[in-house]
PDB file of C-alpha atoms and ligand atoms in Angstrom:
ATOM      1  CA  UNK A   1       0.000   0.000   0.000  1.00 45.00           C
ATOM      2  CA  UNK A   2       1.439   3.155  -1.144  1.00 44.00           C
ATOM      3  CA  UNK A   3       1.886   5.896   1.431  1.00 43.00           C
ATOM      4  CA  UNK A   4       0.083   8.265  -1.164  1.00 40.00           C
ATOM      5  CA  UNK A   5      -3.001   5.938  -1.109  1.00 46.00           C
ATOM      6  CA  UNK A   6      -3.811   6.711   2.324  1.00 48.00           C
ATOM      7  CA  UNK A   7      -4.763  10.254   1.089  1.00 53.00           C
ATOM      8  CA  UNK A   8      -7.444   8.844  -1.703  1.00 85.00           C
ATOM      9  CA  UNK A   9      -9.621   6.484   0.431  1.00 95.00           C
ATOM     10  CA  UNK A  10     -13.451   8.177   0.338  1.00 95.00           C
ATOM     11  CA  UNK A  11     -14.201   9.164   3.897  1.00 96.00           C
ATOM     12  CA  UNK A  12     -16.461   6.538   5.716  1.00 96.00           C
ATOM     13  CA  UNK A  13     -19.853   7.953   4.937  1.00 95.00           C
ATOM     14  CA  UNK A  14     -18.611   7.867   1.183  1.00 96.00           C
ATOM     15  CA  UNK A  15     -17.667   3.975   1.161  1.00 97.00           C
ATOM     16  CA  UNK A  16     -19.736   1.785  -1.347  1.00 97.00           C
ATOM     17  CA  UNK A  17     -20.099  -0.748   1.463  1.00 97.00           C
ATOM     18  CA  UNK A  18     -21.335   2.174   3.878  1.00 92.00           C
ATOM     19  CA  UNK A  19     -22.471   0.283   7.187  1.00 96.00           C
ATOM     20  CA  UNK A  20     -19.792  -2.311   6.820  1.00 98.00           C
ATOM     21  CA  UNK A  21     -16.447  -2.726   8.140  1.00 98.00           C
ATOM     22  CA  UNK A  22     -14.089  -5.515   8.426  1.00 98.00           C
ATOM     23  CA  UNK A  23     -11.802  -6.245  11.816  1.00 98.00           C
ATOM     24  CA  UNK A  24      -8.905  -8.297  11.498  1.00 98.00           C
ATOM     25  CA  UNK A  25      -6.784 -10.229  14.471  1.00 98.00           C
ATOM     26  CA  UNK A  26      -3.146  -9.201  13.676  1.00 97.00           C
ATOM     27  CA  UNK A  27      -0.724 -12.691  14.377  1.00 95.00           C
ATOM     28  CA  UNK A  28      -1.660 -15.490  12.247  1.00 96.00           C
ATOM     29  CA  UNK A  29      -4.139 -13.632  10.208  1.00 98.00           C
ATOM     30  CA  UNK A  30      -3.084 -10.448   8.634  1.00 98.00           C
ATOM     31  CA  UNK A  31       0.643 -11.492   9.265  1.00 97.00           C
ATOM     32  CA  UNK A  32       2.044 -15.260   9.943  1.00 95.00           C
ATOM     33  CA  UNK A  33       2.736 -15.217  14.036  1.00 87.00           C
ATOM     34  CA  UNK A  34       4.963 -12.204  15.233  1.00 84.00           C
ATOM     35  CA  UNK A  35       6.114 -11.453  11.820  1.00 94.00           C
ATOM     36  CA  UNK A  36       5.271  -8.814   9.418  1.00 96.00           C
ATOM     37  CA  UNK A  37       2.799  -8.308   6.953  1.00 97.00           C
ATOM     38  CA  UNK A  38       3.050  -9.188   3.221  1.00 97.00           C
ATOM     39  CA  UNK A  39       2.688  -6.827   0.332  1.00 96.00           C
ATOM     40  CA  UNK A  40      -0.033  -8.967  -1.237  1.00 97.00           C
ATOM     41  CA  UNK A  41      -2.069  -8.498   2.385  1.00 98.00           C
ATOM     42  CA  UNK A  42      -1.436  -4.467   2.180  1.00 97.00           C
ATOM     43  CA  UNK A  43      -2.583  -4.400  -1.100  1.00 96.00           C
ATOM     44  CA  UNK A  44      -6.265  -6.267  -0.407  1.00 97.00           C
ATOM     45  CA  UNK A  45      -6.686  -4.529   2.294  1.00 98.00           C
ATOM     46  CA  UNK A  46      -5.815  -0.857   0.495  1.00 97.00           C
ATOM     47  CA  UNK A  47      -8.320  -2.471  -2.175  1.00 97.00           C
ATOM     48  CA  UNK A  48     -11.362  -3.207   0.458  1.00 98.00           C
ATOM     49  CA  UNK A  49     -10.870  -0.107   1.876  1.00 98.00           C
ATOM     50  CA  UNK A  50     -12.023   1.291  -0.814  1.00 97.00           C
ATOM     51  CA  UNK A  51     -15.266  -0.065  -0.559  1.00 97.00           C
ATOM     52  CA  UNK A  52     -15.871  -0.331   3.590  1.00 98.00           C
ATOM     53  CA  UNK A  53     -14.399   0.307   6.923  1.00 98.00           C
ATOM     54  CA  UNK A  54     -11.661  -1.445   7.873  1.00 98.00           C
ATOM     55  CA  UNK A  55      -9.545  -2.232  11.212  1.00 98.00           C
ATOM     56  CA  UNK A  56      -7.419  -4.327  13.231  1.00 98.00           C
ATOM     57  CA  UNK A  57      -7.910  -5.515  16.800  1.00 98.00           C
ATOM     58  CA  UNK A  58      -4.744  -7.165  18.646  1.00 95.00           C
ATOM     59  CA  UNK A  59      -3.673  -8.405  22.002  1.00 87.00           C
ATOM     60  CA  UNK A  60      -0.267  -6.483  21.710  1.00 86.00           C
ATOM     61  CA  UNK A  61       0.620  -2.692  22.366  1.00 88.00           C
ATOM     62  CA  UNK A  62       0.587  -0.730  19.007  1.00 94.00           C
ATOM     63  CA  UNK A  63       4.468  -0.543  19.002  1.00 94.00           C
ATOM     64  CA  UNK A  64       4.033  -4.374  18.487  1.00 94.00           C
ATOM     65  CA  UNK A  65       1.979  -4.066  15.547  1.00 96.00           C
ATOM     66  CA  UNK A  66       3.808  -1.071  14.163  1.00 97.00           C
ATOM     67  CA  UNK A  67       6.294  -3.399  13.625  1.00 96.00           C
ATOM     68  CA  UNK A  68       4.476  -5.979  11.829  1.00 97.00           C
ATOM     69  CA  UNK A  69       2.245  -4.047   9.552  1.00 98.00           C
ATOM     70  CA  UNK A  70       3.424  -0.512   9.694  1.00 96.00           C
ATOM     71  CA  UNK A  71       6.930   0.338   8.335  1.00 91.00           C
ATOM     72  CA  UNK A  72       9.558   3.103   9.120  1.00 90.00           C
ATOM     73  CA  UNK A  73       7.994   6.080   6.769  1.00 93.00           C
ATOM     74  CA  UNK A  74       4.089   4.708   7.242  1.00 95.00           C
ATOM     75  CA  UNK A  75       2.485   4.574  10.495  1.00 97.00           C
ATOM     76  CA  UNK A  76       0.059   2.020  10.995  1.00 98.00           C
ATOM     77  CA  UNK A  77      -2.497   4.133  12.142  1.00 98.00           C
ATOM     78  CA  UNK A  78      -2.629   5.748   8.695  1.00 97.00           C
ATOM     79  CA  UNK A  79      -3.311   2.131   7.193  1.00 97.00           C
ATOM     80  CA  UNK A  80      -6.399   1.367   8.898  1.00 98.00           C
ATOM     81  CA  UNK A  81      -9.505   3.338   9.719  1.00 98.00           C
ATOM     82  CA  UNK A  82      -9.948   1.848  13.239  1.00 98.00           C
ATOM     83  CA  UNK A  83      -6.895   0.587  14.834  1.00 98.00           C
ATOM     84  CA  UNK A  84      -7.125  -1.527  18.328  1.00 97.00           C
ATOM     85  CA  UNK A  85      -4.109  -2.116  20.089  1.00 95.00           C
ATOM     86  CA  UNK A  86      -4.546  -4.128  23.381  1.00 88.00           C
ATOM     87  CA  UNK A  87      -7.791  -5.386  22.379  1.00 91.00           C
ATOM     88  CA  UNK A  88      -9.602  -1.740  21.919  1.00 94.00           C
ATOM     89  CA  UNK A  89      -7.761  -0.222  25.255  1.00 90.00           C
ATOM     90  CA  UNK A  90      -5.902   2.077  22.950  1.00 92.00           C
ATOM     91  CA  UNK A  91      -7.938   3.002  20.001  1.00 95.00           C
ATOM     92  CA  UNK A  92      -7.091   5.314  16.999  1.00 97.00           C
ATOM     93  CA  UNK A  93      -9.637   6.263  14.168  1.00 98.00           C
ATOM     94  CA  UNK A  94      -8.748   7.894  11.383  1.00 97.00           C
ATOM     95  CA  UNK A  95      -5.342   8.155  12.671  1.00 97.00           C
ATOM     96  CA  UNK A  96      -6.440  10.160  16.182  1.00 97.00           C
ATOM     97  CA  UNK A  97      -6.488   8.776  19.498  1.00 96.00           C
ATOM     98  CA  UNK A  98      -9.887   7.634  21.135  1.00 95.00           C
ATOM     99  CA  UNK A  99     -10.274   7.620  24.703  1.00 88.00           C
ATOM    100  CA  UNK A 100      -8.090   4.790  26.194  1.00 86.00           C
ATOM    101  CA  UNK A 101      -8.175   2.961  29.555  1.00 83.00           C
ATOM    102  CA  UNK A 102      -5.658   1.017  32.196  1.00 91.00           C
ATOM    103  CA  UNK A 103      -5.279  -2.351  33.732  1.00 92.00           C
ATOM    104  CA  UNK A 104      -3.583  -0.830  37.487  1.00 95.00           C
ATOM    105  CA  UNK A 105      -5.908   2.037  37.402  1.00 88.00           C
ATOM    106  CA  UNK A 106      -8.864  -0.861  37.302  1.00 93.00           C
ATOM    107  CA  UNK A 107      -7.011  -3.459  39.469  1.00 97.00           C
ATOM    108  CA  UNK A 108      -5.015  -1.340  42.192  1.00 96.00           C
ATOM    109  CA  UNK A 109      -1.625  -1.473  43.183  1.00 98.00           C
ATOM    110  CA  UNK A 110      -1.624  -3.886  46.077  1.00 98.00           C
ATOM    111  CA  UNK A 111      -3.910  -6.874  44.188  1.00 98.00           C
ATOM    112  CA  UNK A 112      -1.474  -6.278  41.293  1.00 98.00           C
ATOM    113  CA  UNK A 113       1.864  -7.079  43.326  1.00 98.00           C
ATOM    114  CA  UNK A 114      -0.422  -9.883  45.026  1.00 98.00           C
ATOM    115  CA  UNK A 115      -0.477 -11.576  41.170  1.00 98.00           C
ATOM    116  CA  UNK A 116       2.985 -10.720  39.421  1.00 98.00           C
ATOM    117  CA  UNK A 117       4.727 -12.562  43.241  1.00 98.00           C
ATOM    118  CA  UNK A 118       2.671 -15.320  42.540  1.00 98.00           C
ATOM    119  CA  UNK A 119       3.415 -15.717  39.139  1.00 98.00           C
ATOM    120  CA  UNK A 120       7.044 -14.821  39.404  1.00 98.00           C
ATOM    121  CA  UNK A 121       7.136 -17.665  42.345  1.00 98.00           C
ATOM    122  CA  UNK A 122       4.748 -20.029  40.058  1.00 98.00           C
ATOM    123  CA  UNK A 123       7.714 -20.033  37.628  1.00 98.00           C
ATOM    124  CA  UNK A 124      10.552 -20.052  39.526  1.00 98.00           C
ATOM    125  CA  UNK A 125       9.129 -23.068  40.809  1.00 98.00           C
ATOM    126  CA  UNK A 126       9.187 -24.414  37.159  1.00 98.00           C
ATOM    127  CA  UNK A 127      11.380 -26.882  35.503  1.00 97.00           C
ATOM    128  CA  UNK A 128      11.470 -26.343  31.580  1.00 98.00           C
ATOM    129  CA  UNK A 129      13.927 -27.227  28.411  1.00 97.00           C
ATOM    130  CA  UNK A 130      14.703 -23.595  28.509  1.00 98.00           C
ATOM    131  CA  UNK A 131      13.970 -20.032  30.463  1.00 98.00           C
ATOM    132  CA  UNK A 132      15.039 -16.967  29.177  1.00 98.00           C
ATOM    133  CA  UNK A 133      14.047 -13.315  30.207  1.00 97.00           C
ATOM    134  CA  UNK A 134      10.733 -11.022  30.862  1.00 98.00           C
ATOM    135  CA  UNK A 135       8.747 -13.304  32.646  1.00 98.00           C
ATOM    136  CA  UNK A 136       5.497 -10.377  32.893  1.00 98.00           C
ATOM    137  CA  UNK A 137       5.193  -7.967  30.776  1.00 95.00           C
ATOM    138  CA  UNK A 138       2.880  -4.952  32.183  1.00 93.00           C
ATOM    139  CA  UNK A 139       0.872  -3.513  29.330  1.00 86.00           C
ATOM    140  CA  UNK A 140      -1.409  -0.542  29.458  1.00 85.00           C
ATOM    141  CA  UNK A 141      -4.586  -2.432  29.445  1.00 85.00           C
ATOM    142  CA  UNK A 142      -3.153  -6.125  30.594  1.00 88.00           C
ATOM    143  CA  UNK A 143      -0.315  -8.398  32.278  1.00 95.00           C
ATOM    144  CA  UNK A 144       1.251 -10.777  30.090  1.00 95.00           C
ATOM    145  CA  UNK A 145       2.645 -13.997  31.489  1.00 98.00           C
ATOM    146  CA  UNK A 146       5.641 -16.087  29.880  1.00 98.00           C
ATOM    147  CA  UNK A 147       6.773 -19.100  31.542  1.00 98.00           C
ATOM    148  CA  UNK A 148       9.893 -19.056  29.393  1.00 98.00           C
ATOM    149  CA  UNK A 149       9.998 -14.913  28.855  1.00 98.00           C
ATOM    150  CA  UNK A 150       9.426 -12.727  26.387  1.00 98.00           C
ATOM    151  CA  UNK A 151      13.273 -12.649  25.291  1.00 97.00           C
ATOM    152  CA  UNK A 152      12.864 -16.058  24.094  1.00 98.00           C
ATOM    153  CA  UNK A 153      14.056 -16.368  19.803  1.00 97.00           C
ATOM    154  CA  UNK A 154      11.897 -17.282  17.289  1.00 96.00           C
ATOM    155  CA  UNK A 155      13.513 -20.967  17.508  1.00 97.00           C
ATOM    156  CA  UNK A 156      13.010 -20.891  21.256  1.00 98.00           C
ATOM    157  CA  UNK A 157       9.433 -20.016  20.903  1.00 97.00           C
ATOM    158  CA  UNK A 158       9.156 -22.861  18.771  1.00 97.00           C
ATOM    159  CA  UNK A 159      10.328 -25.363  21.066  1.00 98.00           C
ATOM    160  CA  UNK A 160       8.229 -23.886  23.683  1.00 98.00           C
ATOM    161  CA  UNK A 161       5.132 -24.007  21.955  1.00 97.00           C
ATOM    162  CA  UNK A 162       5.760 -27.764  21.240  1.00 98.00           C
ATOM    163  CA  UNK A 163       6.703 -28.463  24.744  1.00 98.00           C
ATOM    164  CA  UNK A 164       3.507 -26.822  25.984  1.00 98.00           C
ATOM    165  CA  UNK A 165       1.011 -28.597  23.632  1.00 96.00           C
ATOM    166  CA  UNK A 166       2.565 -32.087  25.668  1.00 98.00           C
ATOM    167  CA  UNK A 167       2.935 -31.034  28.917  1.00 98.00           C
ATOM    168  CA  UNK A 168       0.104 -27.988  29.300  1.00 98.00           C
ATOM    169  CA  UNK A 169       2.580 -25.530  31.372  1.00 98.00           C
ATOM    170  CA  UNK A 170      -0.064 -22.714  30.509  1.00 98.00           C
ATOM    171  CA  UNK A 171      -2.881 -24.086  31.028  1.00 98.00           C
ATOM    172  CA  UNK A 172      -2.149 -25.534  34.710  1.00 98.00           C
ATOM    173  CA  UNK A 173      -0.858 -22.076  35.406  1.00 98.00           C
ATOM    174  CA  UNK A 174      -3.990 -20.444  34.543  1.00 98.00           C
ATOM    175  CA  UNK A 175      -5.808 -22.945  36.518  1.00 98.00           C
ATOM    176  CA  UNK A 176      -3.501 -21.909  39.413  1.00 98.00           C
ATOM    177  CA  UNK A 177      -3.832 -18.256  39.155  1.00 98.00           C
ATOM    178  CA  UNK A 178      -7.894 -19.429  38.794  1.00 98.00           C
ATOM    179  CA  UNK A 179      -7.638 -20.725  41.942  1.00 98.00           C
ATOM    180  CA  UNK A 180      -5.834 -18.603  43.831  1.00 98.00           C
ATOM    181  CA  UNK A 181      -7.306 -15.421  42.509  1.00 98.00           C
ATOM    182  CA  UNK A 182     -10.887 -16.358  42.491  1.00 98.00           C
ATOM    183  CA  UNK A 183     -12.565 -12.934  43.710  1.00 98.00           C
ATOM    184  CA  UNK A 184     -10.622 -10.612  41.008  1.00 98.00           C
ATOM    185  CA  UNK A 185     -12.749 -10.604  38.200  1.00 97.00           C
ATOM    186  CA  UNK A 186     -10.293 -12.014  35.920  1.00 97.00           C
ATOM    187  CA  UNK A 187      -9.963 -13.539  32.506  1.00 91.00           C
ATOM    188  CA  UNK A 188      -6.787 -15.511  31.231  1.00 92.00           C
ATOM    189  CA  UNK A 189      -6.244 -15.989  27.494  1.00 85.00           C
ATOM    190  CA  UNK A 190      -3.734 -17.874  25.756  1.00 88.00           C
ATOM    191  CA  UNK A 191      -3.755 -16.130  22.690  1.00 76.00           C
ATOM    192  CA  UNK A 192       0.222 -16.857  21.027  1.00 86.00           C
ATOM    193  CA  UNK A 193       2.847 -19.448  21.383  1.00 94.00           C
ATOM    194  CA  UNK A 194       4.675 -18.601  24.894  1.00 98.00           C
ATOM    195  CA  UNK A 195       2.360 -16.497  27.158  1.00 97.00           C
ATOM    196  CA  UNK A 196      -1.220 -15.998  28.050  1.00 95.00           C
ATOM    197  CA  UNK A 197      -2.814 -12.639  28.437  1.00 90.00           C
ATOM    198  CA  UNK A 198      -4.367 -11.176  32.167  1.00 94.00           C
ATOM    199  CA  UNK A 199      -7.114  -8.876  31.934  1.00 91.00           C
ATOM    200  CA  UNK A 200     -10.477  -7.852  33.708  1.00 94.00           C
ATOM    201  CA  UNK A 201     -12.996  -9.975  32.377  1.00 93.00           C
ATOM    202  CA  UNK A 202     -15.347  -8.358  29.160  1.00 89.00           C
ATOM    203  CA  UNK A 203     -12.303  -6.851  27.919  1.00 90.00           C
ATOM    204  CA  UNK A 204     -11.162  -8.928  25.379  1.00 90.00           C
ATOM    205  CA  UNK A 205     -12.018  -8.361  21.955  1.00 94.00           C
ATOM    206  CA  UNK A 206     -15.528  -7.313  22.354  1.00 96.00           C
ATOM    207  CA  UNK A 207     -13.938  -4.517  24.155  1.00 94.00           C
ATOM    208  CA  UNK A 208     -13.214  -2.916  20.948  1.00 97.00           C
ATOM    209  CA  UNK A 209     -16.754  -2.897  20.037  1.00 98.00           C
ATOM    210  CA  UNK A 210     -17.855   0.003  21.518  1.00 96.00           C
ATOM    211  CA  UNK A 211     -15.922   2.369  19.583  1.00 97.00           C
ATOM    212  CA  UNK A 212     -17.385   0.702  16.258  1.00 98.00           C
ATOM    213  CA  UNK A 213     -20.743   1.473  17.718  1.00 98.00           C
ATOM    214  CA  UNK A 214     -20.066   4.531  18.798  1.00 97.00           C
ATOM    215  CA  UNK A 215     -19.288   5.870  15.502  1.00 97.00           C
ATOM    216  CA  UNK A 216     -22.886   6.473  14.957  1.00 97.00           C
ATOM    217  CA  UNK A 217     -22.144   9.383  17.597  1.00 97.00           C
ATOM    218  CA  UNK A 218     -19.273  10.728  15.293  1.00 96.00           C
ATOM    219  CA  UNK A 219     -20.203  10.464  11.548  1.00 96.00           C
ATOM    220  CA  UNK A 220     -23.718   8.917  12.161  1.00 97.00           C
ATOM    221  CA  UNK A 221     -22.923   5.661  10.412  1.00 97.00           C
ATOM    222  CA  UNK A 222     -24.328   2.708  12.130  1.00 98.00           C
ATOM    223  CA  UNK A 223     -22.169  -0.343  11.359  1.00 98.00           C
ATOM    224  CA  UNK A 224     -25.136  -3.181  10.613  1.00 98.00           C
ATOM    225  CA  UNK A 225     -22.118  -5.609   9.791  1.00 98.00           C
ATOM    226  CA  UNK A 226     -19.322  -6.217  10.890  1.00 98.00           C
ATOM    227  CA  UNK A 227     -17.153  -9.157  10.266  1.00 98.00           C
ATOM    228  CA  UNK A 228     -14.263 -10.200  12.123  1.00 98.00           C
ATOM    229  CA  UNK A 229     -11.379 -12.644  10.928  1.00 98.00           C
ATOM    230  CA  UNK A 230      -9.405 -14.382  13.371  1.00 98.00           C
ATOM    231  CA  UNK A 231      -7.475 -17.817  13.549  1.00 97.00           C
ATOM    232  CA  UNK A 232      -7.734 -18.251  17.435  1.00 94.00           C
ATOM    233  CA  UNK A 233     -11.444 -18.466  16.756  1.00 96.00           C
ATOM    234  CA  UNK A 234     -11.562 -21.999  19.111  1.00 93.00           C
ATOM    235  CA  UNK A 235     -13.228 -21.629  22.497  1.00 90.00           C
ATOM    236  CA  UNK A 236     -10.172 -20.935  24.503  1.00 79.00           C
ATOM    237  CA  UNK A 237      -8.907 -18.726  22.246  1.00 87.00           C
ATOM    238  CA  UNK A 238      -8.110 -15.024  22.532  1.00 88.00           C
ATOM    239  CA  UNK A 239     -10.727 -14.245  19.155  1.00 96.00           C
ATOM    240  CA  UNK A 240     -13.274 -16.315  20.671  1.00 94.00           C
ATOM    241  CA  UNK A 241     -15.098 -13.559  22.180  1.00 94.00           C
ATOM    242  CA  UNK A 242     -15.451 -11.552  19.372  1.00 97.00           C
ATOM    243  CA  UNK A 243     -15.791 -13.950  16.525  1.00 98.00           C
ATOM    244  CA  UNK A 244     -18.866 -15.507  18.589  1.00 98.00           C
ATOM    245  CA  UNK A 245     -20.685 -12.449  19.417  1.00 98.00           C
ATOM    246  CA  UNK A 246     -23.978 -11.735  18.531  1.00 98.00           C
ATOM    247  CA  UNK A 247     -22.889  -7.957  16.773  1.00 98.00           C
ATOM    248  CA  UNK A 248     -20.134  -9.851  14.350  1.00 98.00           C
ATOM    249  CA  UNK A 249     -20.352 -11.972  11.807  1.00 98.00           C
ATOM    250  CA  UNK A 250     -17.263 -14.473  12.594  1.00 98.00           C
ATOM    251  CA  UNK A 251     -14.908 -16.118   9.928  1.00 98.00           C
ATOM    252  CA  UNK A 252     -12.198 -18.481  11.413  1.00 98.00           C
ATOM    253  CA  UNK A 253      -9.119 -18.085   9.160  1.00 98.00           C
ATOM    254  CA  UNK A 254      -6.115 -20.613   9.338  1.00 96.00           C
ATOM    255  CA  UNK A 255      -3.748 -18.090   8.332  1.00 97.00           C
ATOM    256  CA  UNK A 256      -3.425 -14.767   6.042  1.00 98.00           C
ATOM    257  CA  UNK A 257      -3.558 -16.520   2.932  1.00 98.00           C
ATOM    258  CA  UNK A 258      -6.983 -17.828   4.153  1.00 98.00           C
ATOM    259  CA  UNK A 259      -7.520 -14.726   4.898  1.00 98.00           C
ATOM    260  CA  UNK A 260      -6.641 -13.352   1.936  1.00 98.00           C
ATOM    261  CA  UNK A 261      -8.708 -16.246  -0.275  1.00 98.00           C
ATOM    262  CA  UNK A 262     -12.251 -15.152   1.712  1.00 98.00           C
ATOM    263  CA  UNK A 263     -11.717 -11.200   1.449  1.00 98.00           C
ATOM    264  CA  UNK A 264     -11.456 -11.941  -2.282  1.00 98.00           C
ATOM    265  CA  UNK A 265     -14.485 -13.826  -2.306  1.00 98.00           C
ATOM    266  CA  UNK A 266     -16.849 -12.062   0.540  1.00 98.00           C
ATOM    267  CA  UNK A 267     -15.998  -8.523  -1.239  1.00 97.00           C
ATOM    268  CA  UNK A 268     -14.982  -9.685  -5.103  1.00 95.00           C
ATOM    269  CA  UNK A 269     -11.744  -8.306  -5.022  1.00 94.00           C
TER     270      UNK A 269
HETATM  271  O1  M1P B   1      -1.790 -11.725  19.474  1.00 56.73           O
HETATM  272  C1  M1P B   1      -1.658 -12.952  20.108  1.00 56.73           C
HETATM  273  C2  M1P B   1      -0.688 -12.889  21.255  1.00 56.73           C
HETATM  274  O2  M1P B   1       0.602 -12.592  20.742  1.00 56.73           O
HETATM  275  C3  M1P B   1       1.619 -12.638  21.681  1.00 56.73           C
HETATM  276  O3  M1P B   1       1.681 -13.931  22.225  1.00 56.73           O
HETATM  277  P1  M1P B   1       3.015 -14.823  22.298  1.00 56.73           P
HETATM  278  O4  M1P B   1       4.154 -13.927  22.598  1.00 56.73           O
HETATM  279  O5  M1P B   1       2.716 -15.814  23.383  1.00 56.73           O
HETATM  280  O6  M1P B   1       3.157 -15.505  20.965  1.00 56.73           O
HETATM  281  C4  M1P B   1       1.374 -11.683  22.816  1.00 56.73           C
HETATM  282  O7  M1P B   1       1.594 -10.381  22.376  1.00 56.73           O
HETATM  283  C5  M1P B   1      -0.013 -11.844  23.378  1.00 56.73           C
HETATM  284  O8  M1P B   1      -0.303 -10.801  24.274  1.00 56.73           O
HETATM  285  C6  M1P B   1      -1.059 -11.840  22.298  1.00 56.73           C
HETATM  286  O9  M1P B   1      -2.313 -12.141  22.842  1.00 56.73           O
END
């Protein structure tokens, strides 16, 4: 997608497809996992936003997926008309910031310590094939937890992916922090390879909604469809929410070229 292009797109109340848009996941749908978009992708989606609304709703902070779909000279927020870092917590339309909201203003200081010690403790306590650094990661709008840390390579994450699907090291720790936490109003999703996510529960995806609907406030358009594509569309999953609720029309993708193969034949590009 050209930088130029970003310029020519009709304003929302001018798109063929007015009370449409179309929200993407990021990892494994617009981009293979945690690495960066393709041309071919950038052009569809410069072509279908020519015809409806378009935007992307990730678990990672916008930095994140600055990297994988935006590039040095063209800021990501310029490629998308909604864009919805951290699930919707930090929002941009049109390229402006919408209002935005925080996990340790919701939680509190004290309950937060009480969860990173236990986690930290949870996986000291751990015996993998390999540990490496950044066990939590505090986000604006979540905590996210990696038994083998965030500094882990693209090989290591590999190996840990494989040697969680066998021995479930995320999924007993969620049940742990389940049990231990049970008054917190919390939901765990294991959304990628080597973490899960921690946030208050109802904002996941769905979060995200309410700046869609909202834009009936703004321009007056009323978005009567919207579809989402995700590929962690399984219950369990961090697109579950979304791609089940009532207000979207889900499409479970196994990756962007599946992606790619339905925009082509939902929209006729
Ligand atoms: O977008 C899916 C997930 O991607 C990353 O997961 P991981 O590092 O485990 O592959 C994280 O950014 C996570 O928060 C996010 O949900």
């Amino acid at each position: 997608m050209a930088a130029e292009a970003a310029s020519v797109y009709p304003s929302l109340e001018n798109r063929p497809v007015k009370g449409t848009i179309c929200l993407f996941d990021v990892d494994g749908t617009l981009t293979p996992a945690r690495r960066t978009v393709s041309p071919e992708m950038l052009s569809l989606l410069s072509q279908l936003r020519h015809k409806c609304a378009i935007g992307f709703v990730g678990g990672s902070d916008l930095a994140k997926q600055q990297e994988q779909l935006g590039t040095a000279s063209i800021p990501v927020t310029s490629l998308f008309d909604f864009c919805f870092a951290e699930n919707g917590l930090t929002a941009y339309r049109m390229g402006k910031p919408l209002s935005s909201n925080s996990f340790i203003q919701w939680l509190g200081e004290e309950k937060y310590q009480n969860l990173v010690d236990f986690c930290l403790k949870y996986i000291a306590n751990l015996k993998l094939p390999k540990k490496r650094g950044t066990f939590v990661e505090f986000r604006n709008g979540m905590v996210n937890i990696s038994p083998i840390g965030r500094n882990a390579s693209v090989e290591e994450r590999n190996e840990f992916e494989a040697y969680d699907k066998v021995h479930n090291i995320r999924r007993d720790m969620v049940e742990a922090l389940k049990k231990e936490f049970p008054d917190y109003g919390l939901t765990y999703s294991i959304g990628g390879q080597i973490s899960f996510d921690v946030f208050p529960t109802g904002w996941d995806k769905t979060y995200c909604l309410q700046h869609v609907e909202n834009e009936k406030n703004i321009s007056g358009i009323e978005y009567k469809t919207i579809h989402f594509f995700g590929d962690k569309s399984f219950p369990g999953g961090n697109d579950y929410e979304i791609f089940s609720d009532p207000r979207t029309v889900g499409h479970a993708v196994n990756g962007p070229e599946d992606t790619m193969k339905l925009l082509k034949e939902i929209f006729q590009l």
